[in-house]
mmCIF file of C-alpha atoms in Angstrom:
data_model
loop_
_atom_site.group_PDB
_atom_site.id
_atom_site.type_symbol
_atom_site.label_atom_id
_atom_site.label_comp_id
_atom_site.label_asym_id
_atom_site.label_seq_id
_atom_site.Cartn_x
_atom_site.Cartn_y
_atom_site.Cartn_z
ATOM 1 C CA MET F 190 48.907 -4.381 -57.914
ATOM 2 C CA ARG F 191 52.288 -4.727 -56.232
ATOM 3 C CA GLN F 192 53.671 -2.838 -53.243
ATOM 4 C CA LEU F 193 57.074 -1.235 -53.931
ATOM 5 C CA SER F 194 57.586 0.659 -50.676
ATOM 6 C CA SER F 195 55.864 1.569 -47.443
ATOM 7 C CA ARG F 196 56.458 4.241 -44.833
ATOM 8 C CA GLU F 197 54.563 5.091 -41.673
ATOM 9 C CA VAL F 198 53.569 8.750 -41.657
ATOM 10 C CA TYR F 199 51.529 8.878 -38.413
ATOM 11 C CA ARG F 200 50.817 6.745 -35.332
ATOM 12 C CA ASN F 201 48.752 7.063 -32.179
ATOM 13 C CA SER F 202 47.196 4.573 -29.730
ATOM 14 C CA TRP F 203 44.292 3.790 -32.102
ATOM 15 C CA MET F 204 45.736 3.770 -35.628
ATOM 16 C CA THR F 205 48.639 4.195 -37.973
ATOM 17 C CA VAL F 206 48.688 5.899 -41.352
ATOM 18 C CA ARG F 207 51.085 4.718 -44.028
ATOM 19 C CA GLU F 208 51.910 5.684 -47.569
ATOM 20 C CA ASP F 209 52.648 2.813 -49.940
ATOM 21 C CA GLY F 210 54.329 3.126 -53.294
ATOM 22 C CA ILE F 211 52.617 0.728 -55.712
ATOM 23 C CA ARG F 212 52.963 -0.578 -59.256
ATOM 24 C CA ARG F 213 49.700 -1.017 -61.133
ATOM 25 C CA PRO F 214 49.059 -3.955 -63.496
ATOM 26 C CA ASP F 215 49.764 -1.681 -66.512
ATOM 27 C CA GLY F 216 53.263 -0.914 -65.132
ATOM 28 C CA THR F 217 52.586 2.632 -63.931
ATOM 29 C CA ASP F 218 53.529 3.684 -60.419
ATOM 30 C CA GLY F 219 51.306 5.344 -57.851
ATOM 31 C CA ILE F 220 50.708 5.769 -54.132
ATOM 32 C CA TYR F 221 48.114 4.597 -51.644
ATOM 33 C CA GLY F 222 47.409 6.238 -48.306
ATOM 34 C CA VAL F 223 46.254 3.525 -45.893
ATOM 35 C CA VAL F 224 44.746 3.845 -42.415
ATOM 36 C CA ASP F 225 45.621 0.731 -40.408
ATOM 37 C CA LYS F 226 43.424 0.042 -37.396
ATOM 38 C CA PRO F 227 42.957 -3.178 -35.448
ATOM 39 C CA ASP F 228 39.961 -5.302 -36.294
ATOM 40 C CA TYR F 229 36.850 -4.448 -34.310
ATOM 41 C CA ALA F 230 33.822 -6.243 -32.955
ATOM 42 C CA LEU F 231 30.269 -4.932 -33.203
ATOM 43 C CA VAL F 232 27.525 -6.370 -31.018
ATOM 44 C CA ILE F 233 23.777 -6.370 -31.624
ATOM 45 C CA PRO F 234 22.188 -6.822 -28.167
ATOM 46 C CA LEU F 235 18.719 -8.275 -28.815
ATOM 47 C CA ASP F 236 16.018 -8.939 -26.240
ATOM 48 C CA GLY F 237 12.799 -10.052 -27.935
ATOM 49 C CA ASP F 238 11.990 -7.204 -30.334
ATOM 50 C CA ARG F 239 14.258 -4.700 -28.588
ATOM 51 C CA LEU F 240 17.728 -3.594 -29.682
ATOM 52 C CA HIS F 241 20.172 -1.994 -27.256
ATOM 53 C CA LEU F 242 22.084 0.990 -28.642
ATOM 54 C CA VAL F 243 24.720 3.386 -27.363
ATOM 55 C CA GLU F 244 24.906 7.096 -28.112
ATOM 56 C CA GLN F 245 28.110 9.047 -27.981
ATOM 57 C CA TYR F 246 29.770 12.142 -29.355
ATOM 58 C CA ARG F 247 31.678 11.351 -32.538
ATOM 59 C CA TYR F 248 34.380 14.015 -32.713
ATOM 60 C CA PRO F 249 35.151 13.784 -36.483
ATOM 61 C CA LEU F 250 31.464 14.474 -37.236
ATOM 62 C CA GLY F 251 30.914 16.945 -34.397
ATOM 63 C CA LEU F 252 27.674 15.073 -33.592
ATOM 64 C CA ARG F 253 26.190 12.626 -31.113
ATOM 65 C CA ARG F 254 25.243 9.359 -32.858
ATOM 66 C CA TRP F 255 23.279 6.244 -31.910
ATOM 67 C CA GLU F 256 24.920 2.962 -32.909
ATOM 68 C CA PHE F 257 25.459 -0.605 -31.789
ATOM 69 C CA PRO F 258 28.215 -1.190 -29.212
ATOM 70 C CA GLN F 259 31.499 -1.649 -31.052
ATOM 71 C CA GLY F 260 35.203 -1.162 -30.677
ATOM 72 C CA THR F 261 38.758 -2.409 -30.850
ATOM 73 C CA ALA F 262 41.171 -3.717 -28.247
ATOM 74 C CA PRO F 263 43.294 -1.022 -26.583
ATOM 75 C CA GLY F 264 46.815 -0.212 -27.725
ATOM 76 C CA LEU F 265 46.412 -1.504 -31.301
ATOM 77 C CA ALA F 266 46.288 -5.046 -29.902
ATOM 78 C CA ASP F 267 44.826 -8.031 -31.710
ATOM 79 C CA MET F 268 42.202 -9.900 -29.708
ATOM 80 C CA ASP F 269 39.928 -12.877 -30.341
ATOM 81 C CA ALA F 270 36.772 -11.467 -31.948
ATOM 82 C CA THR F 271 34.324 -13.231 -29.611
ATOM 83 C CA GLU F 272 36.243 -12.080 -26.523
ATOM 84 C CA LEU F 273 36.422 -8.555 -27.918
ATOM 85 C CA ALA F 274 32.663 -8.545 -28.580
ATOM 86 C CA ALA F 275 31.919 -9.628 -25.000
ATOM 87 C CA ARG F 276 34.345 -6.989 -23.686
ATOM 88 C CA GLU F 277 32.784 -4.175 -25.742
ATOM 89 C CA LEU F 278 29.249 -5.187 -24.752
ATOM 90 C CA ARG F 279 30.083 -5.232 -21.037
ATOM 91 C CA GLU F 280 32.248 -2.104 -21.230
ATOM 92 C CA GLU F 281 29.754 0.096 -23.056
ATOM 93 C CA THR F 282 26.402 -1.225 -21.772
ATOM 94 C CA GLY F 283 27.018 -3.382 -18.705
ATOM 95 C CA LEU F 284 25.245 -6.254 -20.467
ATOM 96 C CA VAL F 285 26.594 -9.799 -20.434
ATOM 97 C CA ALA F 286 25.419 -12.216 -23.132
ATOM 98 C CA GLY F 287 24.588 -15.827 -22.347
ATOM 99 C CA ARG F 288 24.870 -16.473 -26.072
ATOM 100 C CA MET F 289 26.979 -14.813 -28.783
ATOM 101 C CA THR F 290 26.321 -15.684 -32.439
ATOM 102 C CA ASP F 291 28.773 -14.655 -35.170
ATOM 103 C CA LEU F 292 26.748 -12.980 -37.953
ATOM 104 C CA GLY F 293 29.543 -12.084 -40.356
ATOM 105 C CA LEU F 294 32.350 -9.827 -41.468
ATOM 106 C CA LEU F 295 32.324 -6.141 -42.459
ATOM 107 C CA ASP F 296 35.032 -4.005 -44.061
ATOM 108 C CA VAL F 297 34.915 -0.411 -42.820
ATOM 109 C CA ALA F 298 36.263 1.492 -45.827
ATOM 110 C CA PRO F 299 38.305 -0.884 -48.014
ATOM 111 C CA GLY F 300 39.409 1.883 -50.358
ATOM 112 C CA MET F 301 41.413 3.546 -47.587
ATOM 113 C CA SER F 302 41.545 1.334 -44.480
ATOM 114 C CA SER F 303 42.648 -2.196 -43.628
ATOM 115 C CA GLN F 304 40.184 -2.401 -40.724
ATOM 116 C CA ARG F 305 37.667 -5.251 -40.669
ATOM 117 C CA GLY F 306 35.000 -6.117 -38.139
ATOM 118 C CA ARG F 307 33.063 -9.128 -36.888
ATOM 119 C CA VAL F 308 29.384 -8.705 -36.106
ATOM 120 C CA PHE F 309 27.835 -10.645 -33.235
ATOM 121 C CA LEU F 310 24.274 -11.145 -32.065
ATOM 122 C CA ALA F 311 24.108 -11.075 -28.253
ATOM 123 C CA THR F 312 21.117 -12.786 -26.607
ATOM 124 C CA GLU F 313 20.212 -14.183 -23.175
ATOM 125 C CA LEU F 314 21.299 -10.853 -21.718
ATOM 126 C CA THR F 315 21.997 -10.043 -18.079
ATOM 127 C CA ALA F 316 22.349 -6.446 -16.878
ATOM 128 C CA GLY F 317 25.285 -5.224 -14.813
ATOM 129 C CA PRO F 318 27.501 -2.156 -14.389
ATOM 130 C CA HIS F 319 29.241 -0.692 -17.437
ATOM 131 C CA GLU F 320 33.053 -0.339 -17.522
ATOM 132 C CA ARG F 321 33.500 2.550 -19.960
ATOM 133 C CA GLU F 322 36.800 3.960 -21.106
ATOM 134 C CA HIS F 323 37.586 7.609 -20.342
ATOM 135 C CA GLU F 324 36.623 8.711 -23.877
ATOM 136 C CA GLU F 325 33.191 7.078 -23.403
ATOM 137 C CA GLN F 326 32.237 8.936 -20.221
ATOM 138 C CA ASP F 327 29.368 10.825 -21.895
ATOM 139 C CA MET F 328 27.928 7.683 -23.509
ATOM 140 C CA ARG F 329 24.212 7.000 -23.120
ATOM 141 C CA THR F 330 22.376 3.741 -23.761
ATOM 142 C CA GLY F 331 18.822 2.845 -24.638
ATOM 143 C CA TRP F 332 16.497 0.102 -25.788
ATOM 144 C CA PHE F 333 14.669 0.572 -29.090
ATOM 145 C CA SER F 334 12.091 -1.550 -30.844
ATOM 146 C CA ARG F 335 13.010 -2.649 -34.351
ATOM 147 C CA THR F 336 10.389 -0.246 -35.716
ATOM 148 C CA GLU F 337 11.946 2.646 -33.777
ATOM 149 C CA PHE F 338 15.429 1.612 -34.929
ATOM 150 C CA GLU F 339 14.367 1.552 -38.591
ATOM 151 C CA LYS F 340 12.688 4.964 -38.233
ATOM 152 C CA LEU F 341 15.914 6.382 -36.779
ATOM 153 C CA ILE F 342 17.729 5.136 -39.889
ATOM 154 C CA THR F 343 15.190 6.654 -42.310
ATOM 155 C CA ARG F 344 15.308 9.978 -40.415
ATOM 156 C CA ALA F 345 19.151 9.963 -40.632
ATOM 157 C CA GLU F 346 19.445 9.816 -36.839
ATOM 158 C CA ILE F 347 21.356 6.538 -37.169
ATOM 159 C CA THR F 348 23.959 6.973 -39.890
ATOM 160 C CA ASP F 349 26.725 4.666 -38.665
ATOM 161 C CA ALA F 350 27.400 2.463 -41.696
ATOM 162 C CA GLN F 351 28.609 -0.462 -39.584
ATOM 163 C CA SER F 352 25.422 -0.460 -37.483
ATOM 164 C CA ILE F 353 23.190 -0.331 -40.549
ATOM 165 C CA ALA F 354 25.172 -3.077 -42.302
ATOM 166 C CA ALA F 355 25.161 -5.183 -39.108
ATOM 167 C CA TYR F 356 21.364 -4.893 -38.928
ATOM 168 C CA THR F 357 21.225 -6.207 -42.499
ATOM 169 C CA LEU F 358 23.343 -9.207 -41.424
ATOM 170 C CA LEU F 359 20.861 -9.783 -38.585
ATOM 171 C CA LEU F 360 17.901 -9.731 -41.002
ATOM 172 C CA LEU F 361 19.660 -12.166 -43.352
ATOM 173 C CA HIS F 362 20.532 -14.448 -40.406
ATOM 174 C CA GLU F 363 16.879 -14.537 -39.356
ATOM 175 C CA ARG F 364 15.648 -15.597 -42.822
#
């Protein structure tokens, strides 16, 4: 597939949306709508058998959701993934990791978005004050055993695809 044209149709502080004219391998033309967002970091804070989660209101769903701490750098900036992971962990939970282990890469929605994310395991944790952004002011945090976490998934109380996929990377890492 070859890109013939590209035009930005929307931009805000978190993303841009573009429409690309493309030529398919068979020679026919088409369009792709693409959401461009900066790469993100997701952190699995682990203390023994306990996982630390954050809960916040997710406006597009109209629901509060539990998930692992995750996010992008402000202002569409690119940032080193390990630094971003440490920043998100501290910002959302107040935790600081003595050790950060890179577990792998996730693509959010490759059929419509260029966004990719690195997953990190955070251990040797120290508690401190959180530094939440304005949009995160209603965020809650909590520790959950792995059994509780898995039950939340099966009861559809954790539905964040990145968190569920990240947990799979953790399980594979531990094998």
